[in-house]
Amino acid sequence: MTASHQPDSRLAKLRIAVVDDNAAMRGIVRSVLSAFGIVAVYEAADGPSALEILRAERIDMLICDWKMKPVDGLTLVRTLRDPDKSPCPLIPIIMLTAYAEPSKVKEARDAGVTEFLVKPFAAEDLYKRMQTIVNRPRPFVRTKMFFGPDRRRLATGYQGPERRDDAAPLS
Amino acid sequence: MAQRERPIEIINPPNMLKAKLGGPLPAADDALMKRAEAALDGLRQNFNDWLGEEVTKLEGLMRTVKTEGMQGEAGEALFTCAHDLRGLGSTYEFPIITRLAASLSKLIETPEQRASAPLALIDAHVGAIRAAIIQNVRDDKDPVGKALAEELEARVVALVGERS
């Protein structure tokens, strides 16, 4: 696991962990995040290493591959969403995977993934996922069978100003 | 419509990220995206080598399954490698490899599929991926590459069907 440091920006305050068993892909994600100005990018090649990072550091967001050994990304997500086992059950998780089938998106969502992004990814799409996480976070839902971000939110794709946040109250 | 599980507890955690960043994230601007492009440009010189390594790995796994069979770890390792190539091909500027690897992944995703997938068809995908690199066929604008991809995809769909 490693951390990199790049020039300042507003996003420089974010601490992001990238979990992927492919070192080149980790490097590509790291490069894009660094271009966004993100200061601290932590890398892990598998789920157990990711958990070590998440226990040791205050990570703001996780970018996670699906197909990994010995623990796949989905199992890692389920572990992280287990309030009894997780160091950070509320952490936003972007699943970055070559899977593109709707059934896989649903499976990831049901495991507790916050956002889903298909490889190969465009830098702009990664930014938009991060923007959604920051600007329009999902409430969390706890049932007997599930703990994770609300799975019902409609993806409107709206990226404009949040007028409701600064609207004047009606008198 | 599916019923929601009950009881349901809705939790609205404070938006710590927005507070940490001092407000909402603005929409991505051109300068930011150009910086990201430039960062990827810096890696671009490695793309051919990295892709070559992945394809060499795929070929090695193909040799292994020819002796050990598609069931067990060898078949799963081949699927994992094909799945990785599906994600990496376009990143490394070979979208046709993403397409071919997606077709191969679809053919051998589950242990049941691997048990019945024709070895010759799997091998044809691996060969097509290598040929794309050798011939520098990057996308389906190349008529031969396009025809090959379509033929392989059709054969896979005929065996495993369309999946979503």
CSV table of C-alpha atoms in Angstrom, one decimal:
chain,number,residue,atom,x,y,z
A,1,MET,CA,0.0,0.0,0.0
A,2,THR,CA,1.3,3.4,-0.9
A,3,ALA,CA,0.2,7.1,-0.7
A,4,SER,CA,1.0,9.8,-3.2
A,5,HIS,CA,1.1,13.5,-2.9
A,6,GLN,CA,0.2,16.0,-5.6
A,7,PRO,CA,-0.4,19.8,-5.7
A,8,ASP,CA,-3.2,21.4,-3.7
A,9,SER,CA,-6.9,21.9,-4.8
A,10,ARG,CA,-10.2,21.6,-3.0
A,11,LEU,CA,-10.2,17.9,-3.7
A,12,ALA,CA,-6.8,17.7,-2.1
A,13,LYS,CA,-8.5,17.2,1.2
A,14,LEU,CA,-10.0,13.8,0.0
A,15,ARG,CA,-8.3,10.6,1.0
A,16,ILE,CA,-9.2,7.8,-1.4
A,17,ALA,CA,-8.3,4.1,-1.4
A,18,VAL,CA,-8.1,2.2,-4.7
A,19,VAL,CA,-8.4,-1.6,-4.5
A,20,ASP,CA,-7.6,-3.5,-7.7
A,21,ASP,CA,-5.5,-6.6,-8.3
A,22,ASN,CA,-4.1,-5.1,-11.5
A,23,ALA,CA,-1.3,-2.7,-10.7
A,24,ALA,CA,-1.5,-0.9,-14.0
A,25,MET,CA,-5.2,-0.2,-13.5
A,26,ARG,CA,-4.4,1.1,-10.0
A,27,GLY,CA,-1.8,3.4,-11.6
A,28,ILE,CA,-4.3,4.7,-14.1
A,29,VAL,CA,-6.9,5.5,-11.5
A,30,ARG,CA,-4.2,7.1,-9.3
A,31,SER,CA,-3.1,9.3,-12.2
A,32,VAL,CA,-6.6,10.5,-12.8
A,33,LEU,CA,-7.2,11.2,-9.2
A,34,SER,CA,-3.9,13.0,-9.0
A,35,ALA,CA,-5.0,15.1,-11.9
A,36,PHE,CA,-8.1,16.0,-10.0
A,37,GLY,CA,-5.8,17.3,-7.3
A,38,ILE,CA,-6.3,14.6,-4.8
A,39,VAL,CA,-3.5,14.4,-2.4
A,40,ALA,CA,-3.7,11.0,-0.7
A,41,VAL,CA,-4.4,8.0,-2.8
A,42,TYR,CA,-3.9,4.6,-1.0
A,43,GLU,CA,-3.5,1.5,-3.1
A,44,ALA,CA,-4.3,-2.1,-2.2
A,45,ALA,CA,-4.2,-5.2,-4.4
A,46,ASP,CA,-6.8,-7.2,-2.6
A,47,GLY,CA,-9.6,-7.0,0.0
A,48,PRO,CA,-7.6,-7.9,3.1
A,49,SER,CA,-5.0,-5.2,2.3
A,50,ALA,CA,-7.8,-2.7,1.7
A,51,LEU,CA,-9.3,-3.5,5.1
A,52,GLU,CA,-5.9,-2.9,6.7
A,53,ILE,CA,-5.8,0.5,5.1
A,54,LEU,CA,-9.3,1.3,6.1
A,55,ARG,CA,-8.6,0.3,9.7
A,56,ALA,CA,-5.4,2.4,9.9
A,57,GLU,CA,-6.5,5.5,8.0
A,58,ARG,CA,-9.5,7.9,7.8
A,59,ILE,CA,-10.4,7.1,4.1
A,60,ASP,CA,-13.2,9.2,2.6
A,61,MET,CA,-14.0,7.1,-0.4
A,62,LEU,CA,-13.2,3.6,-1.7
A,63,ILE,CA,-12.8,2.7,-5.4
A,64,CYS,CA,-13.0,-1.0,-5.7
A,65,ASP,CA,-12.6,-3.6,-8.4
A,66,TRP,CA,-15.0,-6.6,-8.4
A,67,LYS,CA,-13.0,-9.6,-9.7
A,68,MET,CA,-10.1,-10.1,-7.2
A,69,LYS,CA,-8.5,-12.9,-5.3
A,70,PRO,CA,-8.5,-14.2,-2.5
A,71,VAL,CA,-11.5,-12.0,-1.6
A,72,ASP,CA,-13.6,-10.5,-4.4
A,73,GLY,CA,-14.8,-6.9,-4.4
A,74,LEU,CA,-18.4,-7.8,-3.7
A,75,THR,CA,-17.4,-9.7,-0.5
A,76,LEU,CA,-15.3,-6.7,0.5
A,77,VAL,CA,-18.3,-4.4,0.1
A,78,ARG,CA,-20.5,-6.8,2.1
A,79,THR,CA,-17.9,-6.9,4.9
A,80,LEU,CA,-17.6,-3.1,4.9
A,81,ARG,CA,-21.4,-2.7,5.1
A,82,ASP,CA,-21.5,-5.0,8.1
A,83,PRO,CA,-21.6,-2.6,11.1
A,84,ASP,CA,-20.3,-5.4,13.4
A,85,LYS,CA,-17.2,-6.1,11.3
A,86,SER,CA,-16.5,-2.9,9.4
A,87,PRO,CA,-14.2,0.0,10.4
A,88,CYS,CA,-16.3,2.3,8.2
A,89,PRO,CA,-19.8,1.0,7.4
A,90,LEU,CA,-20.9,4.3,5.9
A,91,ILE,CA,-17.9,4.8,3.5
A,92,PRO,CA,-18.9,5.7,-0.1
A,93,ILE,CA,-17.9,2.9,-2.4
A,94,ILE,CA,-17.5,3.2,-6.2
A,95,MET,CA,-17.4,-0.2,-7.8
A,96,LEU,CA,-15.1,0.1,-10.9
A,97,THR,CA,-15.4,-3.1,-12.9
A,98,ALA,CA,-15.4,-4.6,-16.4
A,99,TYR,CA,-18.8,-6.0,-15.6
A,100,ALA,CA,-21.4,-4.0,-17.5
A,101,GLU,CA,-24.5,-6.2,-17.3
A,102,PRO,CA,-27.6,-4.8,-15.5
A,103,SER,CA,-27.7,-7.9,-13.4
A,104,LYS,CA,-24.2,-7.2,-12.1
A,105,VAL,CA,-25.2,-3.6,-11.4
A,106,LYS,CA,-28.1,-4.8,-9.3
A,107,GLU,CA,-25.9,-7.4,-7.5
A,108,ALA,CA,-23.4,-4.7,-6.6
A,109,ARG,CA,-26.2,-2.3,-5.5
A,110,ASP,CA,-27.7,-5.1,-3.3
A,111,ALA,CA,-24.3,-5.6,-1.7
A,112,GLY,CA,-24.1,-2.0,-0.7
A,113,VAL,CA,-22.2,-0.3,-3.4
A,114,THR,CA,-22.8,3.5,-3.6
A,115,GLU,CA,-21.9,4.1,-7.3
A,116,PHE,CA,-21.1,1.8,-10.2
A,117,LEU,CA,-18.6,2.6,-13.0
A,118,VAL,CA,-17.7,0.4,-15.9
A,119,LYS,CA,-14.1,-0.2,-17.2
A,120,PRO,CA,-12.8,1.3,-19.4
A,121,PHE,CA,-13.8,4.5,-17.7
A,122,ALA,CA,-13.6,8.1,-18.7
A,123,ALA,CA,-12.1,10.5,-16.2
A,124,GLU,CA,-15.2,12.7,-16.5
A,125,ASP,CA,-17.4,9.7,-15.4
A,126,LEU,CA,-15.3,9.1,-12.4
A,127,TYR,CA,-15.5,12.7,-11.4
A,128,LYS,CA,-19.3,12.6,-11.9
A,129,ARG,CA,-19.6,9.7,-9.5
A,130,MET,CA,-17.5,11.5,-6.9
A,131,GLN,CA,-19.6,14.6,-7.4
A,132,THR,CA,-22.8,12.6,-6.9
A,133,ILE,CA,-21.4,11.1,-3.7
A,134,VAL,CA,-20.4,14.6,-2.3
A,135,ASN,CA,-23.4,16.6,-3.5
A,136,ARG,CA,-26.3,14.1,-3.3
A,137,PRO,CA,-25.4,11.4,-0.8
A,138,ARG,CA,-27.9,8.6,-0.5
A,139,PRO,CA,-29.5,8.0,2.9
A,140,PHE,CA,-28.6,4.6,4.4
A,141,VAL,CA,-31.2,1.9,4.9
A,142,ARG,CA,-31.1,-0.8,7.6
A,143,THR,CA,-33.3,-3.8,7.4
A,144,LYS,CA,-33.0,-7.3,8.6
A,145,MET,CA,-31.3,-8.3,5.4
A,146,PHE,CA,-29.5,-5.2,4.2
A,147,PHE,CA,-27.4,-2.3,5.4
A,148,GLY,CA,-26.3,0.2,2.8
A,149,PRO,CA,-27.1,3.2,0.6
A,150,ASP,CA,-30.8,3.5,-0.3
A,151,ARG,CA,-31.2,1.5,-3.5
A,152,ARG,CA,-34.2,3.4,-4.8
A,153,ARG,CA,-32.7,6.7,-5.7
A,154,LEU,CA,-33.4,7.7,-9.3
A,155,ALA,CA,-30.3,8.6,-11.3
A,156,THR,CA,-31.3,12.0,-12.8
A,157,GLY,CA,-27.8,12.9,-13.9
A,158,TYR,CA,-28.5,16.5,-12.8
A,159,GLN,CA,-25.2,18.2,-12.2
A,160,GLY,CA,-26.2,21.9,-11.9
A,161,PRO,CA,-26.4,24.2,-8.9
A,162,GLU,CA,-28.3,23.0,-5.9
A,163,ARG,CA,-30.9,25.7,-5.7
A,164,ARG,CA,-32.8,24.1,-2.9
A,165,ASP,CA,-29.8,24.4,-0.7
A,166,ASP,CA,-29.7,28.2,-0.9
A,167,ALA,CA,-33.3,29.0,-1.7
A,168,ALA,CA,-34.8,31.8,0.4
A,169,PRO,CA,-37.5,30.6,2.7
A,170,LEU,CA,-41.2,31.3,1.8
A,171,SER,CA,-42.7,33.8,4.1
B,1,MET,CA,-43.5,-4.4,-7.6
B,2,ALA,CA,-41.3,-5.9,-4.9
B,3,GLN,CA,-42.2,-5.0,-1.4
B,4,ARG,CA,-39.6,-3.4,0.8
B,5,GLU,CA,-38.3,-5.4,3.7
B,6,ARG,CA,-39.7,-4.3,7.0
B,7,PRO,CA,-39.0,-2.9,9.5
B,8,ILE,CA,-36.9,-0.3,7.7
B,9,GLU,CA,-34.6,2.2,9.4
B,10,ILE,CA,-33.6,5.2,7.3
B,11,ILE,CA,-30.4,6.8,8.4
B,12,ASN,CA,-29.3,10.2,7.1
B,13,PRO,CA,-25.7,10.6,8.1
B,14,PRO,CA,-24.3,14.2,8.2
B,15,ASN,CA,-22.7,15.0,4.9
B,16,MET,CA,-19.1,15.0,6.1
B,17,LEU,CA,-17.6,15.1,2.7
B,18,LYS,CA,-19.4,18.2,1.6
B,19,ALA,CA,-18.3,19.9,4.9
B,20,LYS,CA,-14.8,18.7,4.4
B,21,LEU,CA,-14.6,20.1,0.9
B,22,GLY,CA,-16.3,23.4,2.0
B,23,GLY,CA,-19.4,22.9,-0.2
B,24,PRO,CA,-20.7,21.0,-3.2
B,25,LEU,CA,-18.4,19.8,-5.9
B,26,PRO,CA,-18.9,21.9,-9.1
B,27,ALA,CA,-19.4,20.3,-12.4
B,28,ALA,CA,-16.2,19.1,-14.1
B,29,ASP,CA,-14.6,21.8,-16.2
B,30,ASP,CA,-12.5,21.5,-19.3
B,31,ALA,CA,-9.3,22.4,-17.5
B,32,LEU,CA,-9.8,19.6,-15.1
B,33,MET,CA,-10.5,17.1,-17.8
B,34,LYS,CA,-7.6,18.2,-19.8
B,35,ARG,CA,-5.4,17.7,-16.8
B,36,ALA,CA,-6.7,14.2,-16.5
B,37,GLU,CA,-6.1,13.5,-20.2
B,38,ALA,CA,-2.5,14.8,-19.8
B,39,ALA,CA,-2.0,12.5,-16.9
B,40,LEU,CA,-3.1,9.5,-19.0
B,41,ASP,CA,-0.9,10.8,-21.8
B,42,GLY,CA,2.0,10.4,-19.5
B,43,LEU,CA,1.2,6.7,-19.1
B,44,ARG,CA,0.4,6.1,-22.7
B,45,GLN,CA,3.9,5.1,-23.7
B,46,ASN,CA,3.5,2.0,-21.4
B,47,PHE,CA,0.1,0.9,-22.8
B,48,ASN,CA,1.5,-1.5,-25.5
B,49,ASP,CA,3.8,-3.2,-23.1
B,50,TRP,CA,1.1,-3.5,-20.4
B,51,LEU,CA,-1.4,-4.9,-22.9
B,52,GLY,CA,1.3,-7.3,-24.3
B,53,GLU,CA,1.9,-8.6,-20.8
B,54,GLU,CA,-1.8,-9.2,-20.2
B,55,VAL,CA,-2.2,-11.0,-23.6
B,56,THR,CA,0.9,-13.1,-22.9
B,57,LYS,CA,-0.7,-14.1,-19.6
B,58,LEU,CA,-3.9,-15.0,-21.4
B,59,GLU,CA,-2.0,-17.2,-23.8
B,60,GLY,CA,-0.1,-18.9,-21.0
B,61,LEU,CA,-3.4,-19.7,-19.3
B,62,MET,CA,-4.8,-21.0,-22.6
B,63,ARG,CA,-1.9,-23.4,-22.8
B,64,THR,CA,-2.6,-24.6,-19.2
B,65,VAL,CA,-6.3,-25.3,-19.9
B,66,LYS,CA,-5.4,-27.3,-23.0
B,67,THR,CA,-3.6,-29.7,-20.7
B,68,GLU,CA,-5.6,-29.4,-17.5
B,69,GLY,CA,-9.1,-28.7,-18.9
B,70,MET,CA,-11.4,-25.8,-18.3
B,71,GLN,CA,-12.8,-27.0,-14.9
B,72,GLY,CA,-11.1,-25.9,-11.7
B,73,GLU,CA,-8.6,-23.2,-11.1
B,74,ALA,CA,-7.1,-23.0,-14.6
B,75,GLY,CA,-10.5,-22.3,-16.2
B,76,GLU,CA,-11.3,-19.7,-13.6
B,77,ALA,CA,-7.9,-18.0,-14.0
B,78,LEU,CA,-8.5,-17.8,-17.8
B,79,PHE,CA,-11.9,-16.2,-17.2
B,80,THR,CA,-10.4,-13.7,-14.8
B,81,CYS,CA,-7.7,-12.8,-17.3
B,82,ALA,CA,-10.3,-12.4,-20.1
B,83,HIS,CA,-12.5,-10.3,-17.7
B,84,ASP,CA,-9.5,-8.0,-16.9
B,85,LEU,CA,-8.7,-7.6,-20.6
B,86,ARG,CA,-12.3,-6.6,-21.2
B,87,GLY,CA,-11.7,-3.6,-18.9
B,88,LEU,CA,-8.2,-2.9,-20.0
B,89,GLY,CA,-8.4,-3.2,-23.8
B,90,SER,CA,-10.0,0.1,-24.5
B,91,THR,CA,-8.0,1.8,-21.8
B,92,TYR,CA,-4.9,0.6,-23.7
B,93,GLU,CA,-6.4,2.0,-26.9
B,94,PHE,CA,-7.5,-1.4,-28.3
B,95,PRO,CA,-11.3,-1.3,-28.1
B,96,ILE,CA,-11.5,-4.4,-30.3
B,97,ILE,CA,-9.7,-6.3,-27.5
B,98,THR,CA,-12.3,-5.2,-25.0
B,99,ARG,CA,-15.0,-6.5,-27.4
B,100,LEU,CA,-13.2,-9.8,-28.0
B,101,ALA,CA,-12.5,-10.3,-24.3
B,102,ALA,CA,-16.1,-9.5,-23.5
B,103,SER,CA,-17.2,-12.2,-25.8
B,104,LEU,CA,-14.7,-14.7,-24.3
B,105,SER,CA,-15.8,-13.7,-20.8
B,106,LYS,CA,-19.4,-14.3,-21.7
B,107,LEU,CA,-18.5,-17.7,-23.0
B,108,ILE,CA,-16.7,-18.9,-19.9
B,109,GLU,CA,-18.0,-16.9,-17.0
B,110,THR,CA,-19.5,-19.7,-14.8
B,111,PRO,CA,-18.1,-23.2,-14.0
B,112,GLU,CA,-21.1,-24.7,-15.8
B,113,GLN,CA,-20.3,-22.7,-18.9
B,114,ARG,CA,-16.7,-23.6,-18.7
B,115,ALA,CA,-17.5,-27.3,-18.5
B,116,SER,CA,-19.2,-27.2,-21.9
B,117,ALA,CA,-17.5,-24.4,-23.8
B,118,PRO,CA,-15.7,-25.6,-26.9
B,119,LEU,CA,-11.9,-25.3,-26.5
B,120,ALA,CA,-11.5,-24.4,-30.1
B,121,LEU,CA,-13.9,-21.4,-29.7
B,122,ILE,CA,-12.0,-20.2,-26.6
B,123,ASP,CA,-8.7,-20.6,-28.4
B,124,ALA,CA,-10.1,-18.7,-31.4
B,125,HIS,CA,-10.8,-15.7,-29.1
B,126,VAL,CA,-7.3,-15.8,-27.6
B,127,GLY,CA,-5.9,-16.0,-31.1
B,128,ALA,CA,-8.0,-13.1,-32.3
B,129,ILE,CA,-6.8,-11.0,-29.4
B,130,ARG,CA,-3.2,-11.7,-30.2
B,131,ALA,CA,-3.8,-11.1,-33.9
B,132,ALA,CA,-5.3,-7.7,-33.1
B,133,ILE,CA,-2.0,-6.7,-31.4
B,134,ILE,CA,0.2,-8.1,-34.1
B,135,GLN,CA,-1.8,-6.5,-36.9
B,136,ASN,CA,-2.3,-3.3,-34.9
B,137,VAL,CA,-6.1,-3.7,-35.4
B,138,ARG,CA,-7.4,-1.4,-32.7
B,139,ASP,CA,-11.1,-1.1,-33.3
B,140,ASP,CA,-13.9,-2.4,-35.5
B,141,LYS,CA,-13.3,0.1,-38.2
B,142,ASP,CA,-11.0,-2.6,-39.6
B,143,PRO,CA,-13.4,-4.8,-41.7
B,144,VAL,CA,-11.5,-8.0,-41.0
B,145,GLY,CA,-11.4,-7.3,-37.2
B,146,LYS,CA,-15.1,-6.4,-37.3
B,147,ALA,CA,-16.1,-9.5,-39.1
B,148,LEU,CA,-14.0,-11.7,-36.8
B,149,ALA,CA,-15.5,-10.1,-33.7
B,150,GLU,CA,-19.0,-10.5,-35.0
B,151,GLU,CA,-18.5,-14.1,-35.9
B,152,LEU,CA,-17.0,-15.0,-32.5
B,153,GLU,CA,-19.8,-13.1,-30.7
B,154,ALA,CA,-22.5,-14.8,-32.8
B,155,ARG,CA,-21.0,-18.2,-31.9
B,156,VAL,CA,-20.9,-17.4,-28.2
B,157,VAL,CA,-24.5,-16.1,-28.3
B,158,ALA,CA,-25.6,-19.3,-30.0
B,159,LEU,CA,-24.1,-21.3,-27.2
B,160,VAL,CA,-24.9,-19.2,-24.1
B,161,GLY,CA,-27.6,-16.8,-25.3
B,162,GLU,CA,-27.9,-13.1,-24.7
B,163,ARG,CA,-27.4,-12.3,-21.1
B,164,SER,CA,-28.1,-9.1,-19.3
